[in-house]
Amino acid sequence: MGVLNVTSDSFFDGGRYLDFETAVARGLQMVAEGADIVDVGGESTRPGAVAVRADEELRRVLPVVEALAGEVRVSIDTTKAEVAHGALAAGASLLNDVSFSLAAVAAEHGSGFVAMHRQGSPSDMQRDPRYGDVVREVREYLEERAAAARAAGVTEVYVDPGIGFGKTVRHNLELLAALPELVATGLPVLVGTSRKSFIGHLGAGGSPDGRVGDVAPLPATDRLEGSLASAVWAMSCGAAMVRVHDVAVSAQAARLFREVAA
Ligand code: HH2
């Protein structure tokens, strides 16, 4: 799954694809590079991101979804029902709703649905995330949400541990280490680590028990290597899909991984 953010403030590609032509060209490039799905978003979910109004989000994503839908499977990354309805009617066939509030919308359109775990909302989720047993809590939450999505009428449901969404560096590492446990539920697992701040923290020599900001993290532009390592880790644990900004290198790694595993 290639990430295409039609936003001004996404933490990695914000501002690069705000313009329609550039966004569509990037989407087509990702297809040529090996993406099976392009995930189009019009509002950043990064910690502290400013909310975007539904009409503005629709203005950003709809033409891009329409233009790409004939070329590749399109996923819409939104938490707003209005935007989800618009994008699914315009040709998207997967709803990536990080808030888990839109399963009924996915059911209505007969689309797939991603159920992701998060603690808190973008404005406060990284303040002081706490869990008793992060792996068990996330797994149980996702099993319950997948069942709820099925009960609402969705037939294709992915579960995603929500790396970086209300998680410390240690929580992210524990969830990645325990991916086989999530895969063992039998639910197809989606993992999104690409360019995230825990990679910049560890890459700069930060402690796995530290907080992002303890040491100056590597900037998002310098997190490709860790992103790729974590994507390959997810593949080797049996993840069904990885959500990445860097499609060409990830597709090459996936091909190699597939052939070795076969
Ligand atoms: N991560 C981001 C956004 N959407 N969806 C799923 N299912 N899983 C994720 O891990 C995930 C997601 C954050 O990355 P990005 O879209 O690059 O940044 P931003 O939210 O700043 O636009």
mmCIF file of C-alpha atoms and ligand atoms in Angstrom:
data_model
loop_
_atom_site.group_PDB
_atom_site.id
_atom_site.type_symbol
_atom_site.label_atom_id
_atom_site.label_comp_id
_atom_site.label_asym_id
_atom_site.label_seq_id
_atom_site.Cartn_x
_atom_site.Cartn_y
_atom_site.Cartn_z
ATOM 1 C CA MET A 1 0.000 0.000 0.000
ATOM 2 C CA GLY A 2 1.567 3.267 -1.153
ATOM 3 C CA VAL A 3 0.846 6.449 0.812
ATOM 4 C CA LEU A 4 -0.378 9.500 -1.088
ATOM 5 C CA ASN A 5 -1.138 12.462 1.140
ATOM 6 C CA VAL A 6 -2.888 15.346 -0.583
ATOM 7 C CA THR A 7 -2.176 17.574 2.412
ATOM 8 C CA SER A 8 0.000 20.520 3.356
ATOM 9 C CA ASP A 9 1.148 19.140 6.692
ATOM 10 C CA SER A 10 1.613 15.357 6.633
ATOM 11 C CA PHE A 11 4.749 14.575 8.551
ATOM 12 C CA PHE A 12 6.693 13.202 5.576
ATOM 13 C CA ASP A 13 5.051 14.041 2.246
ATOM 14 C CA GLY A 14 3.006 17.075 3.364
ATOM 15 C CA GLY A 15 2.936 19.822 0.720
ATOM 16 C CA ARG A 16 4.435 17.644 -2.030
ATOM 17 C CA TYR A 17 1.201 16.446 -3.643
ATOM 18 C CA LEU A 18 -1.340 19.173 -2.910
ATOM 19 C CA ASP A 19 -1.634 19.932 -6.566
ATOM 20 C CA PHE A 20 -3.905 17.551 -8.578
ATOM 21 C CA GLU A 21 -1.460 16.776 -11.410
ATOM 22 C CA THR A 22 1.448 16.110 -9.060
ATOM 23 C CA ALA A 23 -0.688 13.870 -6.845
ATOM 24 C CA VAL A 24 -1.968 11.778 -9.758
ATOM 25 C CA ALA A 25 1.529 11.521 -11.240
ATOM 26 C CA ARG A 26 2.854 10.277 -7.899
ATOM 27 C CA GLY A 27 0.004 7.762 -7.637
ATOM 28 C CA LEU A 28 0.763 6.399 -11.110
ATOM 29 C CA GLN A 29 4.456 6.288 -10.281
ATOM 30 C CA MET A 30 3.693 4.187 -7.208
ATOM 31 C CA VAL A 31 1.677 1.792 -9.377
ATOM 32 C CA ALA A 32 4.623 1.479 -11.771
ATOM 33 C CA GLU A 33 6.874 0.871 -8.771
ATOM 34 C CA GLY A 34 4.724 -2.041 -7.593
ATOM 35 C CA ALA A 35 2.013 -0.689 -5.288
ATOM 36 C CA ASP A 36 -1.124 -2.861 -5.226
ATOM 37 C CA ILE A 37 -3.130 -0.175 -3.458
ATOM 38 C CA VAL A 38 -2.744 3.620 -3.255
ATOM 39 C CA ASP A 39 -3.983 5.105 0.034
ATOM 40 C CA VAL A 40 -5.190 8.651 -0.596
ATOM 41 C CA GLY A 41 -5.503 11.002 2.384
ATOM 42 C CA GLY A 42 -6.564 14.638 2.640
ATOM 43 C CA GLU A 43 -6.014 15.237 6.349
ATOM 44 C CA SER A 44 -2.903 14.547 8.403
ATOM 45 C CA THR A 45 -3.243 12.346 11.490
ATOM 46 C CA ARG A 46 0.194 13.262 12.838
ATOM 47 C CA PRO A 47 0.388 14.248 16.521
ATOM 48 C CA GLY A 48 -0.899 17.824 16.873
ATOM 49 C CA ALA A 49 -2.245 18.019 13.280
ATOM 50 C CA VAL A 50 -4.835 20.723 12.571
ATOM 51 C CA ALA A 51 -8.307 19.452 11.568
ATOM 52 C CA VAL A 52 -9.389 19.928 7.947
ATOM 53 C CA ARG A 53 -13.042 20.683 7.082
ATOM 54 C CA ALA A 54 -14.927 17.995 5.145
ATOM 55 C CA ASP A 55 -15.475 20.219 2.084
ATOM 56 C CA GLU A 56 -11.756 21.015 1.874
ATOM 57 C CA GLU A 57 -10.807 17.347 2.377
ATOM 58 C CA LEU A 58 -13.235 16.330 -0.385
ATOM 59 C CA ARG A 59 -11.859 19.013 -2.697
ATOM 60 C CA ARG A 60 -8.381 17.584 -2.199
ATOM 61 C CA VAL A 61 -9.051 13.877 -2.500
ATOM 62 C CA LEU A 62 -12.026 13.365 -4.840
ATOM 63 C CA PRO A 63 -10.376 14.283 -8.169
ATOM 64 C CA VAL A 64 -7.302 12.237 -7.243
ATOM 65 C CA VAL A 65 -9.388 9.189 -6.267
ATOM 66 C CA GLU A 66 -11.373 9.470 -9.514
ATOM 67 C CA ALA A 67 -8.234 9.757 -11.635
ATOM 68 C CA LEU A 68 -6.471 6.802 -10.003
ATOM 69 C CA ALA A 69 -9.398 4.422 -9.514
ATOM 70 C CA GLY A 70 -9.226 3.145 -13.104
ATOM 71 C CA GLU A 71 -5.527 2.359 -12.727
ATOM 72 C CA VAL A 72 -5.167 0.781 -9.292
ATOM 73 C CA ARG A 73 -7.115 -0.179 -6.199
ATOM 74 C CA VAL A 74 -7.642 3.038 -4.225
ATOM 75 C CA SER A 75 -8.008 3.262 -0.483
ATOM 76 C CA ILE A 76 -9.358 6.393 1.206
ATOM 77 C CA ASP A 77 -7.680 7.449 4.456
ATOM 78 C CA THR A 78 -10.308 9.479 6.279
ATOM 79 C CA THR A 79 -12.237 9.659 9.541
ATOM 80 C CA LYS A 80 -15.165 11.633 8.078
ATOM 81 C CA ALA A 81 -18.328 9.916 6.835
ATOM 82 C CA GLU A 82 -18.928 12.582 4.173
ATOM 83 C CA VAL A 83 -15.451 12.139 2.719
ATOM 84 C CA ALA A 84 -15.683 8.336 2.886
ATOM 85 C CA HIS A 85 -19.046 8.344 1.043
ATOM 86 C CA GLY A 86 -17.670 10.679 -1.634
ATOM 87 C CA ALA A 87 -14.455 8.745 -2.197
ATOM 88 C CA LEU A 88 -16.122 5.305 -2.220
ATOM 89 C CA ALA A 89 -18.694 6.572 -4.728
ATOM 90 C CA ALA A 90 -15.815 7.982 -6.823
ATOM 91 C CA GLY A 91 -14.098 4.589 -7.131
ATOM 92 C CA ALA A 92 -12.174 3.888 -3.919
ATOM 93 C CA SER A 93 -12.802 0.345 -2.674
ATOM 94 C CA LEU A 94 -11.057 0.280 0.694
ATOM 95 C CA LEU A 95 -11.833 2.541 3.660
ATOM 96 C CA ASN A 96 -8.882 3.241 5.944
ATOM 97 C CA ASP A 97 -10.531 4.890 8.939
ATOM 98 C CA VAL A 98 -8.051 5.357 11.793
ATOM 99 C CA SER A 99 -10.905 6.320 14.144
ATOM 100 C CA PHE A 100 -12.999 3.174 13.648
ATOM 101 C CA SER A 101 -16.238 5.081 13.289
ATOM 102 C CA LEU A 102 -17.103 4.345 9.662
ATOM 103 C CA ALA A 103 -17.579 0.579 9.370
ATOM 104 C CA ALA A 104 -21.234 1.089 8.428
ATOM 105 C CA VAL A 105 -20.189 3.361 5.561
ATOM 106 C CA ALA A 106 -17.842 0.680 4.234
ATOM 107 C CA ALA A 107 -20.664 -1.873 4.499
ATOM 108 C CA GLU A 108 -23.052 0.393 2.612
ATOM 109 C CA HIS A 109 -20.599 0.707 -0.310
ATOM 110 C CA GLY A 110 -19.470 -2.923 -0.212
ATOM 111 C CA SER A 111 -15.874 -1.799 0.316
ATOM 112 C CA GLY A 112 -13.066 -3.222 2.395
ATOM 113 C CA PHE A 113 -12.302 -1.702 5.790
ATOM 114 C CA VAL A 114 -9.179 -1.182 7.881
ATOM 115 C CA ALA A 115 -9.704 -1.348 11.647
ATOM 116 C CA MET A 116 -6.752 0.353 13.329
ATOM 117 C CA HIS A 117 -5.942 0.640 17.008
ATOM 118 C CA ARG A 118 -5.227 4.031 18.490
ATOM 119 C CA GLN A 119 -5.236 5.514 21.959
ATOM 120 C CA GLY A 120 -6.426 9.115 22.190
ATOM 121 C CA SER A 121 -6.788 11.530 19.289
ATOM 122 C CA PRO A 122 -4.097 13.212 17.164
ATOM 123 C CA SER A 123 -4.065 16.242 19.482
ATOM 124 C CA ASP A 124 -3.191 14.286 22.628
ATOM 125 C CA MET A 125 -2.248 10.711 21.683
ATOM 126 C CA GLN A 126 1.495 11.056 22.240
ATOM 127 C CA ARG A 127 1.241 12.906 25.573
ATOM 128 C CA ASP A 128 1.513 9.959 27.945
ATOM 129 C CA PRO A 129 0.268 6.704 26.410
ATOM 130 C CA ARG A 130 -0.163 3.899 28.949
ATOM 131 C CA TYR A 131 -1.188 0.253 28.771
ATOM 132 C CA GLY A 132 -1.254 -2.671 31.186
ATOM 133 C CA ASP A 133 -0.264 -5.160 28.479
ATOM 134 C CA VAL A 134 -0.052 -3.332 25.168
ATOM 135 C CA VAL A 135 0.060 -6.484 23.012
ATOM 136 C CA ARG A 136 -2.951 -8.123 24.625
ATOM 137 C CA GLU A 137 -4.993 -4.914 24.737
ATOM 138 C CA VAL A 138 -4.341 -4.081 21.086
ATOM 139 C CA ARG A 139 -5.040 -7.645 19.930
ATOM 140 C CA GLU A 140 -8.289 -7.882 21.889
ATOM 141 C CA TYR A 141 -9.399 -4.453 20.665
ATOM 142 C CA LEU A 142 -8.715 -5.391 17.045
ATOM 143 C CA GLU A 143 -10.470 -8.757 17.302
ATOM 144 C CA GLU A 144 -13.499 -7.027 18.775
ATOM 145 C CA ARG A 145 -13.478 -4.275 16.122
ATOM 146 C CA ALA A 146 -13.056 -6.745 13.280
ATOM 147 C CA ALA A 147 -16.072 -8.656 14.610
ATOM 148 C CA ALA A 148 -18.027 -5.386 14.875
ATOM 149 C CA ALA A 149 -17.138 -4.457 11.288
ATOM 150 C CA ARG A 150 -18.265 -7.920 10.117
ATOM 151 C CA ALA A 151 -21.481 -7.567 12.103
ATOM 152 C CA ALA A 152 -22.036 -4.212 10.375
ATOM 153 C CA GLY A 153 -21.825 -6.027 7.032
ATOM 154 C CA VAL A 154 -18.200 -5.581 5.925
ATOM 155 C CA THR A 155 -16.740 -8.740 4.398
ATOM 156 C CA GLU A 156 -13.104 -7.641 3.870
ATOM 157 C CA VAL A 157 -11.546 -6.409 7.134
ATOM 158 C CA TYR A 158 -7.868 -5.684 7.824
ATOM 159 C CA VAL A 159 -6.540 -5.044 11.310
ATOM 160 C CA ASP A 160 -3.695 -2.647 12.050
ATOM 161 C CA PRO A 161 -1.876 -2.186 15.398
ATOM 162 C CA GLY A 162 -1.598 1.566 14.711
ATOM 163 C CA ILE A 163 2.124 2.081 15.123
ATOM 164 C CA GLY A 164 2.706 5.580 16.538
ATOM 165 C CA PHE A 165 -0.944 6.210 17.419
ATOM 166 C CA GLY A 166 -0.813 6.658 21.191
ATOM 167 C CA LYS A 167 2.284 4.465 21.626
ATOM 168 C CA THR A 168 5.724 5.008 23.139
ATOM 169 C CA VAL A 169 8.845 3.739 21.391
ATOM 170 C CA ARG A 170 8.706 0.646 23.618
ATOM 171 C CA HIS A 171 5.004 0.055 22.828
ATOM 172 C CA ASN A 172 5.768 0.205 19.088
ATOM 173 C CA LEU A 173 8.638 -2.262 19.494
ATOM 174 C CA GLU A 174 6.551 -4.659 21.580
ATOM 175 C CA LEU A 175 3.736 -4.582 19.033
ATOM 176 C CA LEU A 176 6.128 -5.240 16.170
ATOM 177 C CA ALA A 177 7.774 -8.076 18.095
ATOM 178 C CA ALA A 178 4.346 -9.595 18.734
ATOM 179 C CA LEU A 179 3.059 -9.352 15.158
ATOM 180 C CA PRO A 180 3.010 -13.164 14.838
ATOM 181 C CA GLU A 181 0.457 -13.188 17.674
ATOM 182 C CA LEU A 182 -1.769 -10.766 15.769
ATOM 183 C CA VAL A 183 -1.289 -12.722 12.536
ATOM 184 C CA ALA A 184 -2.259 -15.913 14.425
ATOM 185 C CA THR A 185 -5.775 -14.481 14.922
ATOM 186 C CA GLY A 186 -6.294 -15.276 11.231
ATOM 187 C CA LEU A 187 -7.213 -11.674 10.452
ATOM 188 C CA PRO A 188 -5.215 -10.044 7.633
ATOM 189 C CA VAL A 189 -2.786 -7.598 9.255
ATOM 190 C CA LEU A 190 -1.750 -4.212 7.886
ATOM 191 C CA VAL A 191 1.339 -2.512 9.346
ATOM 192 C CA GLY A 192 2.348 1.138 8.924
ATOM 193 C CA THR A 193 5.785 2.047 10.259
ATOM 194 C CA SER A 194 7.000 4.089 7.303
ATOM 195 C CA ARG A 195 9.195 7.061 8.289
ATOM 196 C CA LYS A 196 7.598 7.257 11.748
ATOM 197 C CA SER A 197 9.297 9.041 14.617
ATOM 198 C CA PHE A 198 10.275 5.972 16.668
ATOM 199 C CA ILE A 199 12.566 5.075 13.743
ATOM 200 C CA GLY A 200 14.148 8.542 13.892
ATOM 201 C CA HIS A 201 14.541 8.203 17.655
ATOM 202 C CA LEU A 202 16.252 4.800 17.513
ATOM 203 C CA GLY A 203 18.282 5.773 14.440
ATOM 204 C CA ALA A 204 19.706 8.734 16.355
ATOM 205 C CA GLY A 205 20.817 6.464 19.196
ATOM 206 C CA GLY A 206 17.800 7.017 21.468
ATOM 207 C CA SER A 207 16.963 4.406 24.098
ATOM 208 C CA PRO A 208 14.094 1.972 23.378
ATOM 209 C CA ASP A 209 12.734 3.028 26.769
ATOM 210 C CA GLY A 210 13.172 6.716 26.051
ATOM 211 C CA ARG A 211 10.705 9.204 24.613
ATOM 212 C CA VAL A 212 10.900 10.715 21.150
ATOM 213 C CA GLY A 213 12.618 14.055 21.741
ATOM 214 C CA ASP A 214 15.040 12.773 24.414
ATOM 215 C CA VAL A 215 17.653 12.875 21.678
ATOM 216 C CA ALA A 216 17.243 14.903 18.485
ATOM 217 C CA PRO A 217 15.551 12.303 16.208
ATOM 218 C CA LEU A 218 16.756 11.742 12.654
ATOM 219 C CA PRO A 219 14.505 13.789 10.355
ATOM 220 C CA ALA A 220 11.822 11.886 8.410
ATOM 221 C CA THR A 221 13.960 12.216 5.267
ATOM 222 C CA ASP A 222 16.642 10.059 6.956
ATOM 223 C CA ARG A 223 14.406 7.171 8.072
ATOM 224 C CA LEU A 224 14.266 5.025 4.936
ATOM 225 C CA GLU A 225 16.573 2.285 6.202
ATOM 226 C CA GLY A 226 14.662 1.725 9.431
ATOM 227 C CA SER A 227 11.375 1.922 7.544
ATOM 228 C CA LEU A 228 12.485 -0.798 5.176
ATOM 229 C CA ALA A 229 13.828 -2.979 7.988
ATOM 230 C CA SER A 230 10.533 -2.742 9.856
ATOM 231 C CA ALA A 231 8.504 -3.417 6.689
ATOM 232 C CA VAL A 232 10.536 -6.569 5.996
ATOM 233 C CA TRP A 233 10.129 -7.605 9.622
ATOM 234 C CA ALA A 234 6.360 -7.219 9.248
ATOM 235 C CA MET A 235 6.407 -9.292 6.048
ATOM 236 C CA SER A 236 8.430 -12.034 7.732
ATOM 237 C CA CYS A 237 5.896 -12.114 10.577
ATOM 238 C CA GLY A 238 3.124 -12.758 8.060
ATOM 239 C CA ALA A 239 1.600 -9.292 7.660
ATOM 240 C CA ALA A 240 -0.766 -9.180 4.691
ATOM 241 C CA MET A 241 0.099 -5.612 3.757
ATOM 242 C CA VAL A 242 2.574 -2.846 4.594
ATOM 243 C CA ARG A 243 1.727 0.861 4.250
ATOM 244 C CA VAL A 244 4.773 2.695 2.875
ATOM 245 C CA HIS A 245 5.872 6.002 1.390
ATOM 246 C CA ASP A 246 8.781 4.387 -0.485
ATOM 247 C CA VAL A 247 7.129 1.943 -2.834
ATOM 248 C CA ALA A 248 10.009 1.050 -5.167
ATOM 249 C CA VAL A 249 12.424 -0.064 -2.443
ATOM 250 C CA SER A 250 9.668 -1.778 -0.456
ATOM 251 C CA ALA A 251 8.399 -3.662 -3.523
ATOM 252 C CA GLN A 252 11.934 -4.842 -4.256
ATOM 253 C CA ALA A 253 12.322 -6.008 -0.665
ATOM 254 C CA ALA A 254 8.899 -7.705 -0.793
ATOM 255 C CA ARG A 255 9.818 -9.538 -3.990
ATOM 256 C CA LEU A 256 13.057 -10.780 -2.463
ATOM 257 C CA PHE A 257 11.274 -11.781 0.724
ATOM 258 C CA ARG A 258 8.567 -13.649 -1.200
ATOM 259 C CA GLU A 259 11.060 -15.597 -3.286
ATOM 260 C CA VAL A 260 13.174 -16.562 -0.277
ATOM 261 C CA ALA A 261 10.100 -17.591 1.685
ATOM 262 C CA ALA A 262 8.857 -19.661 -1.273
HETATM 263 N N1 HH2 B 1 -0.376 5.953 9.631
HETATM 264 C C1 HH2 B 1 -0.626 7.201 9.191
HETATM 265 C C2 HH2 B 1 -1.830 7.508 8.532
HETATM 266 N N2 HH2 B 1 -2.752 6.545 8.297
HETATM 267 N N3 HH2 B 1 -3.429 4.300 8.457
HETATM 268 C C3 HH2 B 1 -3.203 3.057 8.869
HETATM 269 N N4 HH2 B 1 -4.107 2.090 8.627
HETATM 270 N N5 HH2 B 1 -2.057 2.703 9.536
HETATM 271 C C4 HH2 B 1 -1.087 3.629 9.824
HETATM 272 O O1 HH2 B 1 -0.068 3.260 10.454
HETATM 273 C C5 HH2 B 1 -1.294 4.986 9.388
HETATM 274 C C6 HH2 B 1 -2.507 5.284 8.709
HETATM 275 C C7 HH2 B 1 0.392 8.272 9.404
HETATM 276 O O2 HH2 B 1 1.252 8.387 8.295
HETATM 277 P P1 HH2 B 1 1.084 9.464 7.109
HETATM 278 O O3 HH2 B 1 -0.197 9.270 6.367
HETATM 279 O O4 HH2 B 1 2.298 9.411 6.277
HETATM 280 O O5 HH2 B 1 1.125 10.855 7.830
HETATM 281 P P2 HH2 B 1 0.015 11.935 8.166
HETATM 282 O O6 HH2 B 1 -0.969 11.301 9.087
HETATM 283 O O7 HH2 B 1 0.807 13.048 8.811
HETATM 284 O O8 HH2 B 1 -0.644 12.373 6.885
#
